[in-house]
Every structure is written in structure tokens, then in C-alpha cells.
Amino acid sequence: MTYQRLTQSASCGCGQSKFEVDGVPIGRFICHCTICQSLYKAPYADVVMLWDGAITLPEDQPFTFRKYRPPPALRRATCDACGAPVIGFLRLAPFVRLAFSVATNFSDQSLLPQSSVHIFYHSRVQDVDDSLPKISGYWPSEIAVTKLLFSHPH
Ligand SMILES: [Zn+2]
Ligand SMILES: [Zn+2]
């Protein structure tokens, strides 16, 4: 399956924290982890994954990066104005650097791939009734995300 190249801007909900996207997404998944639940103030996050080279951050960044878990945790940026997550980066290996942002941050969501899997489903606060696979457990969830990389090589 080949996804459409995304060439668009994205931003947090309040619009203060913007970034540019130019690249083919790797995949999209629904994350039920407790960090996403608390940062997004929602039962889960609907996340689009790209190569980090697809992302251009502005020079003047009204957002702050933090790590919420020891390595290999995501570096997540939250907006200084609204507190919502803007973008996250993960270095899996020297040449495997990924970027993550929620679907609603993208200016044209019609071009995004469909979500293909639920991860960290063991920490869900709400059951989801759909036909997608539901992965429980830390490593099985990480592996499910890694599999997206191999199904959409770039
Ligand atoms: Zn999560
Ligand atoms: Zn904001």
C-alpha cells in the first residue's frame, strides 16, 4: 500500500504551535497509553507516524520538548499556549528517526492514511468497537508500531 505524500502545515488545537509536513506517512494508529491519555485529556490518541525528515519546525518555537519516560521514549513537544501536544520524536536507531502527531493537528486530514491498529489497549479507559487489531502489553505494542515501518518502507 502506498500512502499519499503530505505537503501541508499542521498545528496544535489553538494554532500557536505550527510545523510543516512534507513526506509520505508511515502509518496511523490509535494509542491508549496513559501518557497519551493524560496529555491529550482523552481516552486515546489517533496518531500519524512519519519519518522525522518530513517535519520542519519553525525557528521560533512556542512549544517545549520533554521526555515522559526513560529512553527510548518519545521527545514530546507541548504548546506553551494551550498545553496540547504538538509533535513527538523517537530515535529508534541512528538512521531510524520517527515523528508522531495526532491526526487532528493536520490541516488536511482527508489525505491521511486510515488507522490500522490500537496499541497499549491494556491501559484503555474505554472499549472501542471496531474491526482493527487491539494490541495489549508494552512490547507487543512497540512491535506493532515497528511492523508499520516494515510494511511501508521508504
Ligand atoms: Zn500513547
Ligand atoms: Zn496550542
Tab-separated table of C-alpha atoms and ligand atoms in Angstrom:
chain	number	residue	atom	x	y	z
A	1	MET	CA	0.000	0.000	0.000
A	2	THR	CA	1.315	3.449	-0.826
A	3	TYR	CA	0.162	6.446	1.098
A	4	GLN	CA	-0.258	9.885	-0.373
A	5	ARG	CA	2.524	12.355	0.154
A	6	LEU	CA	1.546	15.020	2.642
A	7	THR	CA	2.577	18.587	1.873
A	8	GLN	CA	0.783	20.751	4.347
A	9	SER	CA	1.019	22.601	7.609
A	10	ALA	CA	-0.034	21.247	10.962
A	11	SER	CA	-0.598	22.824	14.345
A	12	CYS	CA	-1.880	22.242	17.836
A	13	GLY	CA	-5.539	22.923	18.533
A	14	CYS	CA	-5.016	26.600	19.417
A	15	GLY	CA	-2.947	27.203	16.278
A	16	GLN	CA	0.041	28.854	18.021
A	17	SER	CA	2.415	25.900	17.577
A	18	LYS	CA	2.811	25.183	13.877
A	19	PHE	CA	5.073	22.976	11.806
A	20	GLU	CA	5.405	21.967	8.154
A	21	VAL	CA	4.945	18.446	6.815
A	22	ASP	CA	6.435	17.196	3.549
A	23	GLY	CA	6.642	13.440	3.222
A	24	VAL	CA	4.841	10.128	2.900
A	25	PRO	CA	3.321	8.970	6.198
A	26	ILE	CA	4.391	5.583	7.554
A	27	GLY	CA	1.146	4.748	9.260
A	28	ARG	CA	-1.523	5.718	11.696
A	29	PHE	CA	-2.528	4.033	14.949
A	30	ILE	CA	-4.644	4.631	17.995
A	31	CYS	CA	-2.645	4.819	21.212
A	32	HIS	CA	-4.293	4.060	24.557
A	33	CYS	CA	-1.154	4.621	26.666
A	34	THR	CA	-1.515	6.542	29.912
A	35	ILE	CA	0.820	9.326	28.736
A	36	CYS	CA	-1.361	9.994	25.692
A	37	GLN	CA	-4.458	9.859	27.872
A	38	SER	CA	-3.118	12.500	30.228
A	39	LEU	CA	-1.502	14.761	27.591
A	40	TYR	CA	-4.472	14.724	25.232
A	41	LYS	CA	-7.049	14.652	28.036
A	42	ALA	CA	-8.829	11.964	26.018
A	43	PRO	CA	-9.314	8.166	26.220
A	44	TYR	CA	-6.764	7.673	23.394
A	45	ALA	CA	-4.770	9.476	20.723
A	46	ASP	CA	-5.165	8.973	16.979
A	47	VAL	CA	-1.536	9.236	15.868
A	48	VAL	CA	0.082	9.656	12.447
A	49	MET	CA	3.685	8.441	12.137
A	50	LEU	CA	6.187	9.928	9.679
A	51	TRP	CA	9.944	9.972	9.168
A	52	ASP	CA	11.390	12.896	11.082
A	53	GLY	CA	12.811	14.305	7.831
A	54	ALA	CA	9.225	15.034	6.792
A	55	ILE	CA	8.871	17.575	9.586
A	56	THR	CA	10.143	21.151	9.594
A	57	LEU	CA	9.834	23.018	12.862
A	58	PRO	CA	9.722	26.824	12.870
A	59	GLU	CA	12.735	28.807	14.112
A	60	ASP	CA	10.710	30.432	16.803
A	61	GLN	CA	9.053	27.624	18.713
A	62	PRO	CA	6.239	28.416	21.144
A	63	PHE	CA	6.454	24.858	22.420
A	64	THR	CA	8.569	22.896	24.865
A	65	PHE	CA	10.101	19.420	24.497
A	66	ARG	CA	10.024	16.935	27.364
A	67	LYS	CA	10.548	13.223	27.811
A	68	TYR	CA	7.874	11.402	29.712
A	69	ARG	CA	9.606	8.044	30.091
A	70	PRO	CA	13.234	6.842	30.084
A	71	PRO	CA	14.793	6.055	26.664
A	72	PRO	CA	13.660	5.073	24.124
A	73	ALA	CA	10.780	7.351	24.991
A	74	LEU	CA	9.373	9.957	22.713
A	75	ARG	CA	10.533	13.537	22.998
A	76	ARG	CA	7.199	15.261	23.031
A	77	ALA	CA	6.570	18.944	22.422
A	78	THR	CA	3.583	20.573	24.039
A	79	CYS	CA	2.271	24.017	23.133
A	80	ASP	CA	3.212	26.744	25.606
A	81	ALA	CA	-0.116	28.462	24.954
A	82	CYS	CA	-2.693	25.637	25.092
A	83	GLY	CA	-0.674	22.776	26.635
A	84	ALA	CA	-1.666	20.323	23.904
A	85	PRO	CA	0.892	18.007	22.295
A	86	VAL	CA	2.293	19.353	19.035
A	87	ILE	CA	4.789	16.765	17.787
A	88	GLY	CA	6.837	13.875	19.174
A	89	PHE	CA	10.156	12.446	18.004
A	90	LEU	CA	11.598	8.997	18.599
A	91	ARG	CA	15.093	7.792	17.709
A	92	LEU	CA	14.809	4.021	17.343
A	93	ALA	CA	18.262	3.649	15.796
A	94	PRO	CA	20.797	6.074	14.284
A	95	PHE	CA	19.032	6.065	10.934
A	96	VAL	CA	15.534	5.382	12.159
A	97	ARG	CA	14.082	8.603	13.450
A	98	LEU	CA	10.356	8.913	13.616
A	99	ALA	CA	7.901	11.738	14.147
A	100	PHE	CA	4.407	11.491	15.585
A	101	SER	CA	1.498	13.892	15.645
A	102	VAL	CA	-2.217	13.411	16.149
A	103	ALA	CA	-4.448	13.341	13.074
A	104	THR	CA	-6.427	16.408	14.167
A	105	ASN	CA	-3.235	18.509	14.086
A	106	PHE	CA	-3.016	18.169	10.285
A	107	SER	CA	-4.575	20.907	8.179
A	108	ASP	CA	-5.915	18.474	5.543
A	109	GLN	CA	-6.951	15.262	7.291
A	110	SER	CA	-8.548	13.837	4.129
A	111	LEU	CA	-5.064	12.888	2.858
A	112	LEU	CA	-4.050	10.927	5.952
A	113	PRO	CA	-3.878	7.109	5.957
A	114	GLN	CA	-6.522	5.192	7.877
A	115	SER	CA	-5.741	3.971	11.388
A	116	SER	CA	-4.668	0.331	11.253
A	117	VAL	CA	-4.227	-0.809	14.857
A	118	HIS	CA	-4.941	0.009	18.523
A	119	ILE	CA	-1.881	-0.128	20.799
A	120	PHE	CA	-1.441	-0.146	24.586
A	121	TYR	CA	-5.002	-1.444	24.644
A	122	HIS	CA	-4.424	-2.905	28.135
A	123	SER	CA	-4.442	0.632	29.566
A	124	ARG	CA	-7.609	1.683	27.751
A	125	VAL	CA	-10.218	3.615	29.691
A	126	GLN	CA	-12.815	2.937	27.030
A	127	ASP	CA	-13.516	-0.082	24.851
A	128	VAL	CA	-13.525	0.566	21.131
A	129	ASP	CA	-15.894	-1.351	18.906
A	130	ASP	CA	-14.191	-1.568	15.529
A	131	SER	CA	-12.564	-4.229	13.378
A	132	LEU	CA	-8.944	-3.095	13.931
A	133	PRO	CA	-6.480	-5.298	15.828
A	134	LYS	CA	-6.173	-4.427	19.518
A	135	ILE	CA	-2.704	-4.936	20.971
A	136	SER	CA	-2.120	-5.174	24.708
A	137	GLY	CA	1.230	-5.070	26.512
A	138	TYR	CA	4.219	-2.716	26.220
A	139	TRP	CA	6.447	-4.726	23.883
A	140	PRO	CA	3.645	-6.127	21.703
A	141	SER	CA	2.501	-2.521	21.234
A	142	GLU	CA	6.007	-1.328	20.347
A	143	ILE	CA	6.369	-4.228	17.932
A	144	ALA	CA	3.033	-3.389	16.282
A	145	VAL	CA	4.340	0.116	15.580
A	146	THR	CA	7.662	-1.244	14.306
A	147	LYS	CA	5.757	-3.524	11.910
A	148	LEU	CA	4.218	-0.436	10.307
A	149	LEU	CA	7.765	0.603	9.390
A	150	PHE	CA	8.351	-2.641	7.550
A	151	SER	CA	5.025	-2.658	5.789
A	152	HIS	CA	5.692	0.861	4.481
A	153	PRO	CA	9.413	1.049	3.720
A	154	HIS	CA	10.631	4.407	2.498
B	1	ZN	ZN	0.445	6.843	23.651
B	2	ZN	ZN	-1.531	25.470	21.203
